[in-house]
CSV table of C-alpha atoms in Angstrom, one decimal:
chain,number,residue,atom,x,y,z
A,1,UNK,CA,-89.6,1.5,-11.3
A,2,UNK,CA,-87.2,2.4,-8.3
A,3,UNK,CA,-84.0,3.8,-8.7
A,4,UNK,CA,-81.3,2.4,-7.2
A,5,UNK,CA,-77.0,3.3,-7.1
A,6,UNK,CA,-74.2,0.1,-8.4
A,7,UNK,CA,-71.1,0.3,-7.2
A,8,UNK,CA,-68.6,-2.1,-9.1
A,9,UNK,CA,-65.7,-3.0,-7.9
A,10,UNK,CA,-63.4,-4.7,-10.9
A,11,UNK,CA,-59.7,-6.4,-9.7
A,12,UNK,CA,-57.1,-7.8,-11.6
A,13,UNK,CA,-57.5,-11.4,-10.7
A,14,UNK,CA,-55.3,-12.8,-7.7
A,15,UNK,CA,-52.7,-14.4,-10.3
A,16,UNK,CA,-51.9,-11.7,-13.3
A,17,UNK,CA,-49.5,-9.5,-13.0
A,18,UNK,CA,-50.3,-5.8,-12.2
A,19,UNK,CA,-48.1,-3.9,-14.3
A,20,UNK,CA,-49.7,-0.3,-13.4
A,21,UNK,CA,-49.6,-1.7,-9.8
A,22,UNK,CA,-45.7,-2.8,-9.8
A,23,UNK,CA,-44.8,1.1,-11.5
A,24,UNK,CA,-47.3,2.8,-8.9
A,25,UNK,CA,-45.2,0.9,-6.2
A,26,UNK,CA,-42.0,1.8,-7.6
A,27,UNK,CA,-42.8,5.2,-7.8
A,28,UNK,CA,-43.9,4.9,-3.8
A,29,UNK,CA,-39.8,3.1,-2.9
A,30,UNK,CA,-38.8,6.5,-4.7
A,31,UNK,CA,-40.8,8.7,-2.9
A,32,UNK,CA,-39.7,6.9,0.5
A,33,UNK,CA,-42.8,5.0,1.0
A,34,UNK,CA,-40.9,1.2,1.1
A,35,UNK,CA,-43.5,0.4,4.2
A,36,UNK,CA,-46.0,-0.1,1.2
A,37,UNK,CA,-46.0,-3.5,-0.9
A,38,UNK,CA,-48.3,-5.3,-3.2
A,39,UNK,CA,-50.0,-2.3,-4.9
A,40,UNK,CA,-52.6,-3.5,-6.9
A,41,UNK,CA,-55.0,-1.2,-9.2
A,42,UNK,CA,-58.4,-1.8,-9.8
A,43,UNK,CA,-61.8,-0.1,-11.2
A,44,UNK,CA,-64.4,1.6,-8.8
A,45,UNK,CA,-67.3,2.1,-11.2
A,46,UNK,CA,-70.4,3.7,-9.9
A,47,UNK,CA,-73.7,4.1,-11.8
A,48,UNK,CA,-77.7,5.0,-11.1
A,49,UNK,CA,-79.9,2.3,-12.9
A,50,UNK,CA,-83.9,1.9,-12.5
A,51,UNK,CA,-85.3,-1.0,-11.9
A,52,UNK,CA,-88.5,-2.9,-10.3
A,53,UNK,CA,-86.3,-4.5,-7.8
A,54,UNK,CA,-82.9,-4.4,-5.8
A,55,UNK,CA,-82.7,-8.3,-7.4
A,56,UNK,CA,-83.5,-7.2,-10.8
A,57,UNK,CA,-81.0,-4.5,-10.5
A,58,UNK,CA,-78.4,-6.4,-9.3
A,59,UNK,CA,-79.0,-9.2,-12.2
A,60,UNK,CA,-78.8,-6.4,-14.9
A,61,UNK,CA,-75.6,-5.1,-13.2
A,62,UNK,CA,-74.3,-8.4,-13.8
A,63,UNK,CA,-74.8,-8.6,-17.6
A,64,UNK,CA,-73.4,-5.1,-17.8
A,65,UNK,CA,-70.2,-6.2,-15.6
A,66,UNK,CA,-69.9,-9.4,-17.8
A,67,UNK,CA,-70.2,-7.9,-21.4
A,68,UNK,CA,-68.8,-4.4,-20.8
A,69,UNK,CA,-67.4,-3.3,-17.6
A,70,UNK,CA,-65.2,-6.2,-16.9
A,71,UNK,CA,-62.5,-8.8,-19.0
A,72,UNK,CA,-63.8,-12.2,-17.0
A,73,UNK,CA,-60.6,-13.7,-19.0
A,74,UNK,CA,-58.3,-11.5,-16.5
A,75,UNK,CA,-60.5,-10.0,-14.0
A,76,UNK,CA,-63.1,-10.1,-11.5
A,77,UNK,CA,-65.7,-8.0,-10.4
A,78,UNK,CA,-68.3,-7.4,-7.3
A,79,UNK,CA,-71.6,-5.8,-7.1
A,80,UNK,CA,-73.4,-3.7,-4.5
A,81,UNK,CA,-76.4,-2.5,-5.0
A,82,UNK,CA,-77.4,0.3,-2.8
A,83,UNK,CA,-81.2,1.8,-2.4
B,1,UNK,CA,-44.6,-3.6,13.3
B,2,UNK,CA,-47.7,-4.7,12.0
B,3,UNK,CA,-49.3,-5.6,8.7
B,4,UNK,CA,-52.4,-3.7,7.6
B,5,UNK,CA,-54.0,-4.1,4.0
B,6,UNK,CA,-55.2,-0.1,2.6
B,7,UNK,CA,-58.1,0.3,0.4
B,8,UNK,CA,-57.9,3.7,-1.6
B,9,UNK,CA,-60.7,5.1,-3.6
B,10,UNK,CA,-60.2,7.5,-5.6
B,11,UNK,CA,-63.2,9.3,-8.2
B,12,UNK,CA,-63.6,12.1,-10.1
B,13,UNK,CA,-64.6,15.4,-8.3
B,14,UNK,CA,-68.7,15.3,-8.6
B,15,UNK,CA,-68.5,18.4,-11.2
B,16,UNK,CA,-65.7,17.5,-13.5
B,17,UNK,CA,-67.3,15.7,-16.2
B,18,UNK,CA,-65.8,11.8,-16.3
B,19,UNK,CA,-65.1,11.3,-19.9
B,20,UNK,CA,-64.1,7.7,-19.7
B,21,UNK,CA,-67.6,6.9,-17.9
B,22,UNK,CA,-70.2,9.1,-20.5
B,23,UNK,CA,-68.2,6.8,-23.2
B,24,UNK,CA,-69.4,3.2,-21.1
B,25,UNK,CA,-72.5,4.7,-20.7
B,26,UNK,CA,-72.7,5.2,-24.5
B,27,UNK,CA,-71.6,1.6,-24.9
B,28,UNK,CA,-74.2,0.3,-22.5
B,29,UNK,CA,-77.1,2.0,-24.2
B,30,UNK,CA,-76.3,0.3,-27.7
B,31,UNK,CA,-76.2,-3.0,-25.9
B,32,UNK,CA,-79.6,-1.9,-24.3
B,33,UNK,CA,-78.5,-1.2,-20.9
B,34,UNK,CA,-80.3,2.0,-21.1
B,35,UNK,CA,-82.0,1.8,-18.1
B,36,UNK,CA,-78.3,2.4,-16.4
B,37,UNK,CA,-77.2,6.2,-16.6
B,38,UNK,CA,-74.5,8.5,-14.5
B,39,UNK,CA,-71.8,6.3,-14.9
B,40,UNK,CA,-68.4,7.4,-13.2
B,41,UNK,CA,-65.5,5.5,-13.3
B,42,UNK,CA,-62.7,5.8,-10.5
B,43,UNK,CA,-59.7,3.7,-9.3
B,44,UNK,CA,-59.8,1.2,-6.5
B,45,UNK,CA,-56.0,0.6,-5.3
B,46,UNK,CA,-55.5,-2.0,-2.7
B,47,UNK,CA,-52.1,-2.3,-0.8
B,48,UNK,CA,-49.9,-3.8,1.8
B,49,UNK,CA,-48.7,-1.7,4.7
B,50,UNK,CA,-46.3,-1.9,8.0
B,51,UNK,CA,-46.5,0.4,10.2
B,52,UNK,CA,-46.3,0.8,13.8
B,53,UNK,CA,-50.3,1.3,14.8
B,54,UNK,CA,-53.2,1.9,12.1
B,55,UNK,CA,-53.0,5.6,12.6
B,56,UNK,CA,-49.7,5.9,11.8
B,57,UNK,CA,-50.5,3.2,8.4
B,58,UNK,CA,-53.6,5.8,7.5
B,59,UNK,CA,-51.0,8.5,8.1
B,60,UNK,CA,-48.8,7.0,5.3
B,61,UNK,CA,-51.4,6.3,3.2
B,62,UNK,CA,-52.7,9.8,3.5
B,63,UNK,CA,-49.6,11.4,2.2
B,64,UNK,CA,-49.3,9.2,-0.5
B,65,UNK,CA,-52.5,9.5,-1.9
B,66,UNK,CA,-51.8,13.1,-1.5
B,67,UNK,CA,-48.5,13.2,-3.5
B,68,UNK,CA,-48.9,10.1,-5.7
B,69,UNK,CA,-52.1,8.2,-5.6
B,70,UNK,CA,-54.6,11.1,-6.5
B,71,UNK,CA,-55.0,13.9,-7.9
B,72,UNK,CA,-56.0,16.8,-5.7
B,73,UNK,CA,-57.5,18.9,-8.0
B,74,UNK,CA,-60.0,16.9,-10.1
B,75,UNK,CA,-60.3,13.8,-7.5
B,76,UNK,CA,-61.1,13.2,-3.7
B,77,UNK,CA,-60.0,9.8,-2.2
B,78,UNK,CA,-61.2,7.8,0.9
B,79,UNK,CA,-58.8,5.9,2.8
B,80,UNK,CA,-59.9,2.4,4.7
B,81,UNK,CA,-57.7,0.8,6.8
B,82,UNK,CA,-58.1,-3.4,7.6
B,83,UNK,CA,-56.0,-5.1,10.0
């Protein structure tokens, strides 16, 4: 078994609305930063995980991002596997 | 002025303990991702920037991660600028 790091990257998909985005970019106007526009918030979830293979890891990284770590009704989500 | 796109990430300090990520892992093992372990869960924030030059847009970004975005004393950020 090697260990390997995941780094997942889950986003509000392109179309739904990004309510903690729009309040974060409100607070920016009121702090004077109106140069900044479309906030949007996503997770940046890291984790170790052993597997046999980089392709086994990134296929059980998956399954985790599919059941648990992600809604796929509202979001989407990347993986990088890293050695 | 130009139009950059800013990727922020922001995680826990390594040494404060990430609540919210010991819980997923929790939920992972009892759906028998226990081969996954040291989860930590940070935000990704993606925005829209004008500024005059990209040093001046990672100079923005900078101060806001600083004031707004972060927070200093339990998290670090990195700042990637794309044109």
């Amino acid at each position: 078994m090697k260990k390997y790091k995941a780094v997942v990257k889950v986003s509000l998909r392109e179309n739904i609305l990004d309510v903690q985005g729009k309040t974060i970019e409100h607070a920016l106007y009121s702090l004077d930063f109106d140069m900044m526009n479309n906030v949007r918030i996503g997770k940046l979830i890291t984790l170790d995980i052993e597997a046999q293979n980089d392709g086994q890891a990134e296929a059980f990284v998956e399954q985790a991002a599919k059941k648990l770590l992600s809604n796929p009704v509202i979001e989407d989500f990347t993986i990088e596997i890293i050695e």
